[in-house]
Amino acid sequence: EYTTGFTSRWLLWLYLAIVAALAPFNSVLIGIAKHTMPRVMPCPGAVEERTDRRLAEYVRANTAPSECIFVWAINSHPIHLYAERRSSSRYFNAIFHFAPDFEATTAADLVARPPKLILIKDPTDQLPPPPACISRLLAESYRPACRIDCFQVYEQSLPKGR
């Protein structure tokens, strides 16, 4: 026990001594790294977060807190979080489209709790177009409201009691 404690303390002191010895060179090392590292574009996550927040602002301005929305996107949970609105479907994320009962369950959920707004992200390699049940619902009961970045926003055009 004594040896282990002694070794741990010795290694800690050695680490602190090395860090202290290299401290004057940190600015030099950082300067070298800045000039030799390639410049990178802003991460896509920052762009996605800005889009999520813009969508959430639109949703908050055009829905009541008790109203639901439906978002067809792989990462839709930030939109729900920022907008403080619930999903009309138990499948709040398009990643669940692989579930065997996805289309039937989603169709039933959207009929039971019609969303005030439907947000559809443009298809990509990772995100297929929305399934037929969503396309039918859009054609029957929704109209295009606006476009925000890579999302088309649809709003209900018929009364809920239809």
GROMACS .gro file of N, CA and C in nm:
model
  486
    1GLU      N    1   0.082  -0.120   0.000
    1GLU     CA    2   0.000   0.000   0.000
    1GLU      C    3   0.086   0.126   0.000
    2TYR      N    4   0.187   0.126   0.085
    2TYR     CA    5   0.272   0.245   0.094
    2TYR      C    6   0.342   0.270  -0.040
    3THR      N    7   0.389   0.163  -0.103
    3THR     CA    8   0.460   0.178  -0.231
    3THR      C    9   0.368   0.233  -0.338
    4THR      N   10   0.244   0.183  -0.345
    4THR     CA   11   0.149   0.231  -0.444
    4THR      C   12   0.119   0.379  -0.424
    5GLY      N   13   0.094   0.418  -0.301
    5GLY     CA   14   0.068   0.558  -0.271
    5GLY      C   15   0.187   0.645  -0.303
    6PHE      N   16   0.307   0.594  -0.269
    6PHE     CA   17   0.429   0.668  -0.296
    6PHE      C   18   0.449   0.683  -0.446
    7THR      N   19   0.427   0.576  -0.522
    7THR     CA   20   0.445   0.580  -0.667
    7THR      C   21   0.346   0.676  -0.730
    8SER      N   22   0.220   0.672  -0.686
    8SER     CA   23   0.119   0.761  -0.741
    8SER      C   24   0.155   0.907  -0.716
    9ARG      N   25   0.199   0.938  -0.593
    9ARG     CA   26   0.238   1.075  -0.563
    9ARG      C   27   0.361   1.117  -0.642
   10TRP      N   28   0.456   1.025  -0.659
   10TRP     CA   29   0.577   1.055  -0.733
   10TRP      C   30   0.543   1.085  -0.879
   11LEU      N   31   0.454   1.004  -0.939
   11LEU     CA   32   0.415   1.027  -1.078
   11LEU      C   33   0.339   1.159  -1.093
   12LEU      N   34   0.256   1.192  -0.996
   12LEU     CA   35   0.183   1.318  -1.000
   12LEU      C   36   0.281   1.435  -0.997
   13TRP      N   37   0.381   1.430  -0.909
   13TRP     CA   38   0.479   1.537  -0.901
   13TRP      C   39   0.562   1.546  -1.028
   14LEU      N   40   0.596   1.431  -1.087
   14LEU     CA   41   0.671   1.431  -1.212
   14LEU      C   42   0.589   1.497  -1.323
   15TYR      N   43   0.461   1.462  -1.333
   15TYR     CA   44   0.373   1.520  -1.433
   15TYR      C   45   0.364   1.672  -1.415
   16LEU      N   46   0.344   1.717  -1.291
   16LEU     CA   47   0.334   1.861  -1.264
   16LEU      C   48   0.463   1.933  -1.299
   17ALA      N   49   0.578   1.868  -1.272
   17ALA     CA   50   0.708   1.930  -1.305
   17ALA      C   51   0.724   1.944  -1.456
   18ILE      N   52   0.682   1.843  -1.532
   18ILE     CA   53   0.692   1.850  -1.679
   18ILE      C   54   0.601   1.960  -1.733
   19VAL      N   55   0.478   1.966  -1.683
   19VAL     CA   56   0.384   2.070  -1.727
   19VAL      C   57   0.440   2.208  -1.697
   20ALA      N   58   0.496   2.225  -1.576
   20ALA     CA   59   0.552   2.356  -1.538
   20ALA      C   60   0.672   2.391  -1.625
   21ALA      N   61   0.754   2.291  -1.658
   21ALA     CA   62   0.873   2.317  -1.740
   21ALA      C   63   0.834   2.356  -1.882
   22LEU      N   64   0.726   2.300  -1.934
   22LEU     CA   65   0.685   2.330  -2.071
   22LEU      C   66   0.595   2.453  -2.082
   23ALA      N   67   0.548   2.506  -1.971
   23ALA     CA   68   0.455   2.619  -1.972
   23ALA      C   69   0.505   2.738  -2.053
   24PRO      N   70   0.633   2.777  -2.041
   24PRO     CA   71   0.678   2.893  -2.121
   24PRO      C   72   0.671   2.869  -2.272
   25PHE      N   73   0.670   2.743  -2.314
   25PHE     CA   74   0.671   2.712  -2.456
   25PHE      C   75   0.530   2.694  -2.515
   26ASN      N   76   0.427   2.700  -2.431
   26ASN     CA   77   0.291   2.679  -2.480
   26ASN      C   78   0.254   2.776  -2.590
   27SER      N   79   0.285   2.905  -2.573
   27SER     CA   80   0.247   3.003  -2.674
   27SER      C   81   0.322   2.977  -2.804
   28VAL      N   82   0.446   2.932  -2.795
   28VAL     CA   83   0.524   2.901  -2.915
   28VAL      C   84   0.461   2.782  -2.987
   29LEU      N   85   0.427   2.677  -2.910
   29LEU     CA   86   0.368   2.557  -2.970
   29LEU      C   87   0.232   2.588  -3.033
   30ILE      N   88   0.154   2.670  -2.966
   30ILE     CA   89   0.023   2.707  -3.021
   30ILE      C   90   0.041   2.789  -3.148
   31GLY      N   91   0.138   2.881  -3.149
   31GLY     CA   92   0.165   2.961  -3.268
   31GLY      C   93   0.207   2.876  -3.386
   32ILE      N   94   0.292   2.777  -3.362
   32ILE     CA   95   0.335   2.686  -3.468
   32ILE      C   96   0.213   2.609  -3.520
   33ALA      N   97   0.131   2.560  -3.429
   33ALA     CA   98   0.013   2.483  -3.470
   33ALA      C   99  -0.082   2.567  -3.555
   34LYS      N  100  -0.099   2.693  -3.519
   34LYS     CA  101  -0.189   2.781  -3.595
   34LYS      C  102  -0.142   2.799  -3.739
   35HIS      N  103  -0.009   2.807  -3.758
   35HIS     CA  104   0.044   2.833  -3.892
   35HIS      C  105   0.061   2.706  -3.975
   36THR      N  106   0.073   2.591  -3.911
   36THR     CA  107   0.095   2.468  -3.986
   36THR      C  108  -0.032   2.387  -4.005
   37MET      N  109  -0.133   2.407  -3.921
   37MET     CA  110  -0.256   2.330  -3.934
   37MET      C  111  -0.340   2.388  -4.048
   38PRO      N  112  -0.403   2.303  -4.127
   38PRO     CA  113  -0.489   2.355  -4.234
   38PRO      C  114  -0.613   2.422  -4.176
   39ARG      N  115  -0.662   2.523  -4.246
   39ARG     CA  116  -0.785   2.588  -4.202
   39ARG      C  117  -0.902   2.499  -4.236
   40VAL      N  118  -0.997   2.493  -4.146
   40VAL     CA  119  -1.113   2.409  -4.169
   40VAL      C  120  -1.238   2.496  -4.172
   41MET      N  121  -1.338   2.448  -4.242
   41MET     CA  122  -1.466   2.518  -4.247
   41MET      C  123  -1.537   2.498  -4.114
   42PRO      N  124  -1.631   2.585  -4.079
   42PRO     CA  125  -1.708   2.564  -3.957
   42PRO      C  126  -1.775   2.428  -3.960
   43CYS      N  127  -1.783   2.365  -3.846
   43CYS     CA  128  -1.839   2.230  -3.842
   43CYS      C  129  -1.986   2.232  -3.881
   44PRO      N  130  -2.033   2.126  -3.949
   44PRO     CA  131  -2.173   2.122  -3.990
   44PRO      C  132  -2.267   2.130  -3.871
   45GLY      N  133  -2.224   2.084  -3.755
   45GLY     CA  134  -2.307   2.090  -3.636
   45GLY      C  135  -2.350   2.231  -3.602
   46ALA      N  136  -2.260   2.328  -3.622
   46ALA     CA  137  -2.293   2.468  -3.593
   46ALA      C  138  -2.401   2.518  -3.689
   47VAL      N  139  -2.392   2.477  -3.815
   47VAL     CA  140  -2.492   2.516  -3.914
   47VAL      C  141  -2.626   2.451  -3.879
   48GLU      N  142  -2.623   2.323  -3.844
   48GLU     CA  143  -2.746   2.253  -3.807
   48GLU      C  144  -2.810   2.315  -3.684
   49GLU      N  145  -2.729   2.354  -3.587
   49GLU     CA  146  -2.787   2.414  -3.467
   49GLU      C  147  -2.855   2.547  -3.500
   50ARG      N  148  -2.793   2.626  -3.588
   50ARG     CA  149  -2.854   2.753  -3.627
   50ARG      C  150  -2.988   2.727  -3.697
   51THR      N  151  -2.992   2.627  -3.785
   51THR     CA  152  -3.117   2.591  -3.853
   51THR      C  153  -3.221   2.544  -3.752
   52ASP      N  154  -3.179   2.457  -3.659
   52ASP     CA  155  -3.271   2.407  -3.556
   52ASP      C  156  -3.331   2.521  -3.477
   53ARG      N  157  -3.250   2.618  -3.441
   53ARG     CA  158  -3.301   2.731  -3.362
   53ARG      C  159  -3.395   2.820  -3.445
   54ARG      N  160  -3.365   2.839  -3.573
   54ARG     CA  161  -3.454   2.918  -3.660
   54ARG      C  162  -3.589   2.847  -3.676
   55LEU      N  163  -3.584   2.715  -3.696
   55LEU     CA  164  -3.708   2.639  -3.706
   55LEU      C  165  -3.788   2.647  -3.577
   56ALA      N  166  -3.719   2.635  -3.464
   56ALA     CA  167  -3.786   2.640  -3.334
   56ALA      C  168  -3.853   2.776  -3.313
   57GLU      N  169  -3.786   2.883  -3.354
   57GLU     CA  170  -3.847   3.016  -3.342
   57GLU      C  171  -3.975   3.024  -3.425
   58TYR      N  172  -3.971   2.971  -3.546
   58TYR     CA  173  -4.090   2.972  -3.631
   58TYR      C  174  -4.201   2.890  -3.567
   59VAL      N  175  -4.166   2.772  -3.516
   59VAL     CA  176  -4.266   2.684  -3.454
   59VAL      C  177  -4.329   2.753  -3.333
   60ARG      N  178  -4.248   2.812  -3.247
   60ARG     CA  179  -4.301   2.882  -3.128
   60ARG      C  180  -4.394   2.996  -3.167
   61ALA      N  181  -4.359   3.067  -3.274
   61ALA     CA  182  -4.440   3.183  -3.316
   61ALA      C  183  -4.571   3.140  -3.383
   62ASN      N  184  -4.577   3.018  -3.435
   62ASN     CA  185  -4.695   2.978  -3.512
   62ASN      C  186  -4.773   2.862  -3.454
   63THR      N  187  -4.742   2.824  -3.332
   63THR     CA  188  -4.817   2.718  -3.264
   63THR      C  189  -4.838   2.755  -3.118
   64ALA      N  190  -4.940   2.697  -3.060
   64ALA     CA  191  -4.962   2.713  -2.916
   64ALA      C  192  -4.881   2.605  -2.844
   65PRO      N  193  -4.845   2.628  -2.718
   65PRO     CA  194  -4.767   2.528  -2.645
   65PRO      C  195  -4.833   2.390  -2.638
   66SER      N  196  -4.964   2.384  -2.647
   66SER     CA  197  -5.033   2.255  -2.640
   66SER      C  198  -5.037   2.183  -2.775
   67GLU      N  199  -5.003   2.251  -2.883
   67GLU     CA  200  -5.009   2.190  -3.016
   67GLU      C  201  -4.882   2.110  -3.046
   68CYS      N  202  -4.900   2.006  -3.125
   68CYS     CA  203  -4.789   1.917  -3.162
   68CYS      C  204  -4.736   1.953  -3.300
   69ILE      N  205  -4.615   1.907  -3.326
   69ILE     CA  206  -4.553   1.921  -3.458
   69ILE      C  207  -4.500   1.784  -3.499
   70PHE      N  208  -4.468   1.770  -3.627
   70PHE     CA  209  -4.401   1.649  -3.675
   70PHE      C  210  -4.284   1.693  -3.759
   71VAL      N  211  -4.166   1.635  -3.731
   71VAL     CA  212  -4.044   1.671  -3.803
   71VAL      C  213  -3.988   1.547  -3.869
   72TRP      N  214  -3.966   1.554  -4.000
   72TRP     CA  215  -3.902   1.444  -4.073
   72TRP      C  216  -3.756   1.482  -4.093
   73ALA      N  217  -3.672   1.437  -4.000
   73ALA     CA  218  -3.528   1.461  -4.004
   73ALA      C  219  -3.462   1.358  -3.914
   74ILE      N  220  -3.335   1.331  -3.940
   74ILE     CA  221  -3.264   1.232  -3.859
   74ILE      C  222  -3.249   1.281  -3.716
   75ASN      N  223  -3.210   1.404  -3.696
   75ASN     CA  224  -3.191   1.459  -3.561
   75ASN      C  225  -3.294   1.568  -3.535
   76SER      N  226  -3.416   1.527  -3.508
   76SER     CA  227  -3.522   1.627  -3.489
   76SER      C  228  -3.539   1.667  -3.343
   77HIS      N  229  -3.478   1.594  -3.251
   77HIS     CA  230  -3.500   1.624  -3.110
   77HIS      C  231  -3.456   1.765  -3.069
   78PRO      N  232  -3.350   1.825  -3.127
   78PRO     CA  233  -3.319   1.963  -3.087
   78PRO      C  234  -3.431   2.061  -3.126
   79ILE      N  235  -3.496   2.036  -3.238
   79ILE     CA  236  -3.604   2.125  -3.280
   79ILE      C  237  -3.718   2.119  -3.178
   80HIS      N  238  -3.755   1.997  -3.139
   80HIS     CA  239  -3.859   1.981  -3.038
   80HIS      C  240  -3.817   2.047  -2.906
   81LEU      N  241  -3.692   2.029  -2.871
   81LEU     CA  242  -3.643   2.085  -2.745
   81LEU      C  243  -3.645   2.238  -2.748
   82TYR      N  244  -3.588   2.298  -2.852
   82TYR     CA  245  -3.584   2.444  -2.860
   82TYR      C  246  -3.723   2.505  -2.874
   83ALA      N  247  -3.811   2.437  -2.949
   83ALA     CA  248  -3.946   2.490  -2.971
   83ALA      C  249  -4.039   2.463  -2.852
   84GLU      N  250  -4.000   2.370  -2.768
   84GLU     CA  251  -4.082   2.329  -2.654
   84GLU      C  252  -4.218   2.277  -2.701
   85ARG      N  253  -4.214   2.195  -2.808
   85ARG     CA  254  -4.336   2.134  -2.863
   85ARG      C  255  -4.315   1.984  -2.873
   86ARG      N  256  -4.423   1.910  -2.847
   86ARG     CA  257  -4.418   1.765  -2.854
   86ARG      C  258  -4.438   1.717  -2.997
   87SER      N  259  -4.393   1.596  -3.022
   87SER     CA  260  -4.414   1.533  -3.152
   87SER      C  261  -4.553   1.471  -3.156
   88SER      N  262  -4.614   1.473  -3.273
   88SER     CA  263  -4.743   1.408  -3.291
   88SER      C  264  -4.729   1.257  -3.293
   89SER      N  265  -4.612   1.209  -3.322
   89SER     CA  266  -4.588   1.065  -3.335
   89SER      C  267  -4.493   1.017  -3.225
   90ARG      N  268  -4.509   0.892  -3.188
   90ARG     CA  269  -4.414   0.833  -3.093
   90ARG      C  270  -4.277   0.824  -3.157
   91TYR      N  271  -4.273   0.819  -3.291
   91TYR     CA  272  -4.146   0.819  -3.363
   91TYR      C  273  -4.108   0.964  -3.392
   92PHE      N  274  -4.041   1.027  -3.299
   92PHE     CA  275  -4.009   1.169  -3.310
   92PHE      C  276  -3.885   1.194  -3.394
   93ASN      N  277  -3.824   1.088  -3.448
   93ASN     CA  278  -3.699   1.100  -3.520
   93ASN      C  279  -3.706   1.007  -3.641
   94ALA      N  280  -3.667   1.055  -3.759
   94ALA     CA  281  -3.678   0.974  -3.881
   94ALA      C  282  -3.588   0.852  -3.880
   95ILE      N  283  -3.495   0.845  -3.788
   95ILE     CA  284  -3.408   0.728  -3.780
   95ILE      C  285  -3.491   0.602  -3.753
   96PHE      N  286  -3.608   0.621  -3.695
   96PHE     CA  287  -3.695   0.507  -3.663
   96PHE      C  288  -3.766   0.452  -3.787
   97HIS      N  289  -3.744   0.512  -3.904
   97HIS     CA  290  -3.814   0.462  -4.023
   97HIS      C  291  -3.775   0.318  -4.056
   98PHE      N  292  -3.672   0.266  -3.990
   98PHE     CA  293  -3.633   0.126  -4.008
   98PHE      C  294  -3.722   0.031  -3.927
   99ALA      N  295  -3.796   0.084  -3.832
   99ALA     CA  296  -3.882  -0.002  -3.749
   99ALA      C  297  -3.986  -0.070  -3.838
  100PRO      N  298  -4.017  -0.197  -3.811
  100PRO     CA  299  -4.109  -0.270  -3.898
  100PRO      C  300  -4.248  -0.209  -3.907
  101ASP      N  301  -4.296  -0.150  -3.801
  101ASP     CA  302  -4.432  -0.095  -3.801
  101ASP      C  303  -4.434   0.057  -3.814
  102PHE      N  304  -4.323   0.116  -3.862
  102PHE     CA  305  -4.310   0.261  -3.862
  102PHE      C  306  -4.424   0.330  -3.937
  103GLU      N  307  -4.447   0.290  -4.061
  103GLU     CA  308  -4.544   0.365  -4.142
  103GLU      C  309  -4.686   0.355  -4.086
  104ALA      N  310  -4.729   0.235  -4.048
  104ALA     CA  311  -4.865   0.218  -3.995
  104ALA      C  312  -4.882   0.293  -3.863
  105THR      N  313  -4.782   0.283  -3.775
  105THR     CA  314  -4.789   0.349  -3.645
  105THR      C  315  -4.787   0.501  -3.661
  106THR      N  316  -4.699   0.550  -3.748
  106THR     CA  317  -4.690   0.694  -3.769
  106THR      C  318  -4.820   0.748  -3.827
  107ALA      N  319  -4.878   0.676  -3.925
  107ALA     CA  320  -5.005   0.721  -3.984
  107ALA      C  321  -5.114   0.729  -3.878
  108ALA      N  322  -5.122   0.627  -3.792
  108ALA     CA  323  -5.223   0.627  -3.685
  108ALA      C  324  -5.199   0.742  -3.587
  109ASP      N  325  -5.072   0.765  -3.551
  109ASP     CA  326  -5.039   0.873  -3.458
  109ASP      C  327  -5.076   1.010  -3.516
  110LEU      N  328  -5.047   1.031  -3.644
  110LEU     CA  329  -5.073   1.161  -3.705
  110LEU      C  330  -5.222   1.187  -3.725
  111VAL      N  331  -5.300   1.080  -3.739
  111VAL     CA  332  -5.447   1.097  -3.747
  111VAL      C  333  -5.502   1.126  -3.608
  112ALA      N  334  -5.450   1.055  -3.506
  112ALA     CA  335  -5.498   1.074  -3.369
  112ALA      C  336  -5.461   1.211  -3.313
  113ARG      N  337  -5.342   1.259  -3.345
  113ARG     CA  338  -5.293   1.389  -3.297
  113ARG      C  339  -5.237   1.467  -3.416
  114PRO      N  340  -5.323   1.526  -3.497
  114PRO     CA  341  -5.274   1.597  -3.617
  114PRO      C  342  -5.179   1.711  -3.577
  115PRO      N  343  -5.061   1.713  -3.636
  115PRO     CA  344  -4.968   1.821  -3.603
  115PRO      C  345  -5.011   1.952  -3.667
  116LYS      N  346  -4.988   2.060  -3.597
  116LYS     CA  347  -5.017   2.193  -3.651
  116LYS      C  348  -4.921   2.224  -3.766
  117LEU      N  349  -4.794   2.185  -3.747
  117LEU     CA  350  -4.692   2.206  -3.850
  117LEU      C  351  -4.620   2.073  -3.878
  118ILE      N  352  -4.582   2.055  -4.002
  118ILE     CA  353  -4.497   1.943  -4.041
  118ILE      C  354  -4.372   2.002  -4.106
  119LEU      N  355  -4.257   1.963  -4.057
  119LEU     CA  356  -4.129   2.012  -4.108
  119LEU      C  357  -4.059   1.896  -4.178
  120ILE      N  358  -4.030   1.912  -4.305
  120ILE     CA  359  -3.967   1.806  -4.385
  120ILE      C  360  -3.830   1.852  -4.431
  121LYS      N  361  -3.728   1.778  -4.389
  121LYS     CA  362  -3.592   1.810  -4.434
  121LYS      C  363  -3.570   1.749  -4.572
  122ASP      N  364  -3.494   1.820  -4.656
  122ASP     CA  365  -3.464   1.768  -4.789
  122ASP      C  366  -3.396   1.632  -4.778
  123PRO      N  367  -3.429   1.538  -4.866
  123PRO     CA  368  -3.366   1.406  -4.862
  123PRO      C  369  -3.215   1.415  -4.884
  124THR      N  370  -3.141   1.327  -4.819
  124THR     CA  371  -2.996   1.318  -4.833
  124THR      C  372  -2.959   1.170  -4.847
  125ASP      N  373  -2.829   1.142  -4.845
  125ASP     CA  374  -2.785   1.003  -4.848
  125ASP      C  375  -2.836   0.927  -4.725
  126GLN      N  376  -2.844   0.996  -4.612
  126GLN     CA  377  -2.883   0.931  -4.487
  126GLN      C  378  -3.033   0.942  -4.459
  127LEU      N  379  -3.100   1.035  -4.524
  127LEU     CA  380  -3.242   1.058  -4.497
  127LEU      C  381  -3.324   1.035  -4.623
  128PRO      N  382  -3.405   0.931  -4.625
  128PRO     CA  383  -3.489   0.908  -4.743
  128PRO      C  384  -3.605   1.008  -4.746
  129PRO      N  385  -3.676   1.017  -4.858
  129PRO     CA  386  -3.796   1.101  -4.860
  129PRO      C  387  -3.898   1.049  -4.760
  130PRO      N  388  -3.991   1.132  -4.717
  130PRO     CA  389  -4.091   1.084  -4.621
  130PRO      C  390  -4.174   0.970  -4.679
  131PRO      N  391  -4.221   0.880  -4.594
  131PRO     CA  392  -4.301   0.768  -4.644
  131PRO      C  393  -4.435   0.816  -4.699
  132ALA      N  394  -4.503   0.724  -4.767
  132ALA     CA  395  -4.628   0.755  -4.835
  132ALA      C  396  -4.735   0.810  -4.741
  133CYS      N  397  -4.742   0.761  -4.617
  133CYS     CA  398  -4.845   0.809  -4.524
  133CYS      C  399  -4.830   0.958  -4.497
  134ILE      N  400  -4.706   1.006  -4.488
  134ILE     CA  401  -4.682   1.148  -4.462
  134ILE      C  402  -4.711   1.229  -4.589
  135SER      N  403  -4.669   1.177  -4.703
  135SER     CA  404  -4.696   1.247  -4.830
  135SER      C  405  -4.847   1.261  -4.854
  136ARG      N  406  -4.925   1.155  -4.824
  136ARG     CA  407  -5.072   1.161  -4.839
  136ARG      C  408  -5.131   1.267  -4.746
  137LEU      N  409  -5.085   1.266  -4.621
  137LEU     CA  410  -5.136   1.363  -4.524
  137LEU      C  411  -5.106   1.506  -4.569
  138LEU      N  412  -4.985   1.529  -4.620
  138LEU     CA  413  -4.949   1.662  -4.669
  138LEU      C  414  -5.041   1.704  -4.784
  139ALA      N  415  -5.067   1.613  -4.875
  139ALA     CA  416  -5.152   1.645  -4.991
  139ALA      C  417  -5.296   1.673  -4.951
  140GLU      N  418  -5.345   1.603  -4.849
  140GLU     CA  419  -5.485   1.615  -4.810
  140GLU      C  420  -5.513   1.733  -4.716
  141SER      N  421  -5.422   1.758  -4.622
  141SER     CA  422  -5.456   1.849  -4.512
  141SER      C  423  -5.357   1.961  -4.484
  142TYR      N  424  -5.255   1.976  -4.565
  142TYR     CA  425  -5.151   2.076  -4.535
  142TYR      C  426  -5.118   2.157  -4.660
  143ARG      N  427  -5.062   2.275  -4.636
  143ARG     CA  428  -5.015   2.358  -4.746
  143ARG      C  429  -4.877   2.411  -4.709
  144PRO      N  430  -4.793   2.437  -4.808
  144PRO     CA  431  -4.659   2.491  -4.779
  144PRO      C  432  -4.671   2.627  -4.709
  145ALA      N  433  -4.596   2.643  -4.603
  145ALA     CA  434  -4.598   2.770  -4.528
  145ALA      C  435  -4.473   2.853  -4.558
  146CYS      N  436  -4.358   2.790  -4.553
  146CYS     CA  437  -4.233   2.860  -4.579
  146CYS      C  438  -4.120   2.759  -4.593
  147ARG      N  439  -4.006   2.810  -4.629
  147ARG     CA  440  -3.886   2.728  -4.637
  147ARG      C  441  -3.781   2.791  -4.547
  148ILE      N  442  -3.722   2.709  -4.460
  148ILE     CA  443  -3.615   2.756  -4.371
  148ILE      C  444  -3.495   2.665  -4.395
  149ASP      N  445  -3.393   2.722  -4.455
  149ASP     CA  446  -3.272   2.648  -4.493
  149ASP      C  447  -3.310   2.523  -4.572
  150CYS      N  448  -3.278   2.405  -4.522
  150CYS     CA  449  -3.305   2.282  -4.599
  150CYS      C  450  -3.435   2.215  -4.555
  151PHE      N  451  -3.524   2.290  -4.492
  151PHE     CA  452  -3.654   2.237  -4.447
  151PHE      C  453  -3.768   2.306  -4.519
  152GLN      N  454  -3.866   2.227  -4.558
  152GLN     CA  455  -3.993   2.281  -4.607
  152GLN      C  456  -4.091   2.269  -4.490
  153VAL      N  457  -4.156   2.379  -4.457
  153VAL     CA  458  -4.251   2.381  -4.346
  153VAL      C  459  -4.392   2.383  -4.405
  154TYR      N  460  -4.477   2.293  -4.355
  154TYR     CA  461  -4.617   2.285  -4.397
  154TYR      C  462  -4.706   2.316  -4.277
  155GLU      N  463  -4.817   2.385  -4.304
  155GLU     CA  464  -4.912   2.413  -4.196
  155GLU      C  465  -5.048   2.352  -4.230
  156GLN      N  466  -5.122   2.321  -4.125
  156GLN     CA  467  -5.254   2.263  -4.145
  156GLN      C  468  -5.342   2.358  -4.224
  157SER      N  469  -5.412   2.305  -4.324
  157SER     CA  470  -5.500   2.391  -4.404
  157SER      C  471  -5.646   2.359  -4.383
  158LEU      N  472  -5.673   2.248  -4.313
  158LEU     CA  473  -5.810   2.211  -4.285
  158LEU      C  474  -5.833   2.205  -4.135
  159PRO      N  475  -5.954   2.227  -4.089
  159PRO     CA  476  -5.979   2.220  -3.945
  159PRO      C  477  -5.947   2.081  -3.891
  160LYS      N  478  -5.908   2.076  -3.763
  160LYS     CA  479  -5.874   1.950  -3.698
  160LYS      C  480  -5.990   1.853  -3.694
  161GLY      N  481  -6.111   1.902  -3.688
  161GLY     CA  482  -6.228   1.816  -3.675
  161GLY      C  483  -6.269   1.746  -3.802
  162ARG      N  484  -6.195   1.755  -3.905
  162ARG     CA  485  -6.229   1.698  -4.035
  162ARG      C  486  -6.250   1.549  -4.030
   0.00000   0.00000   0.00000
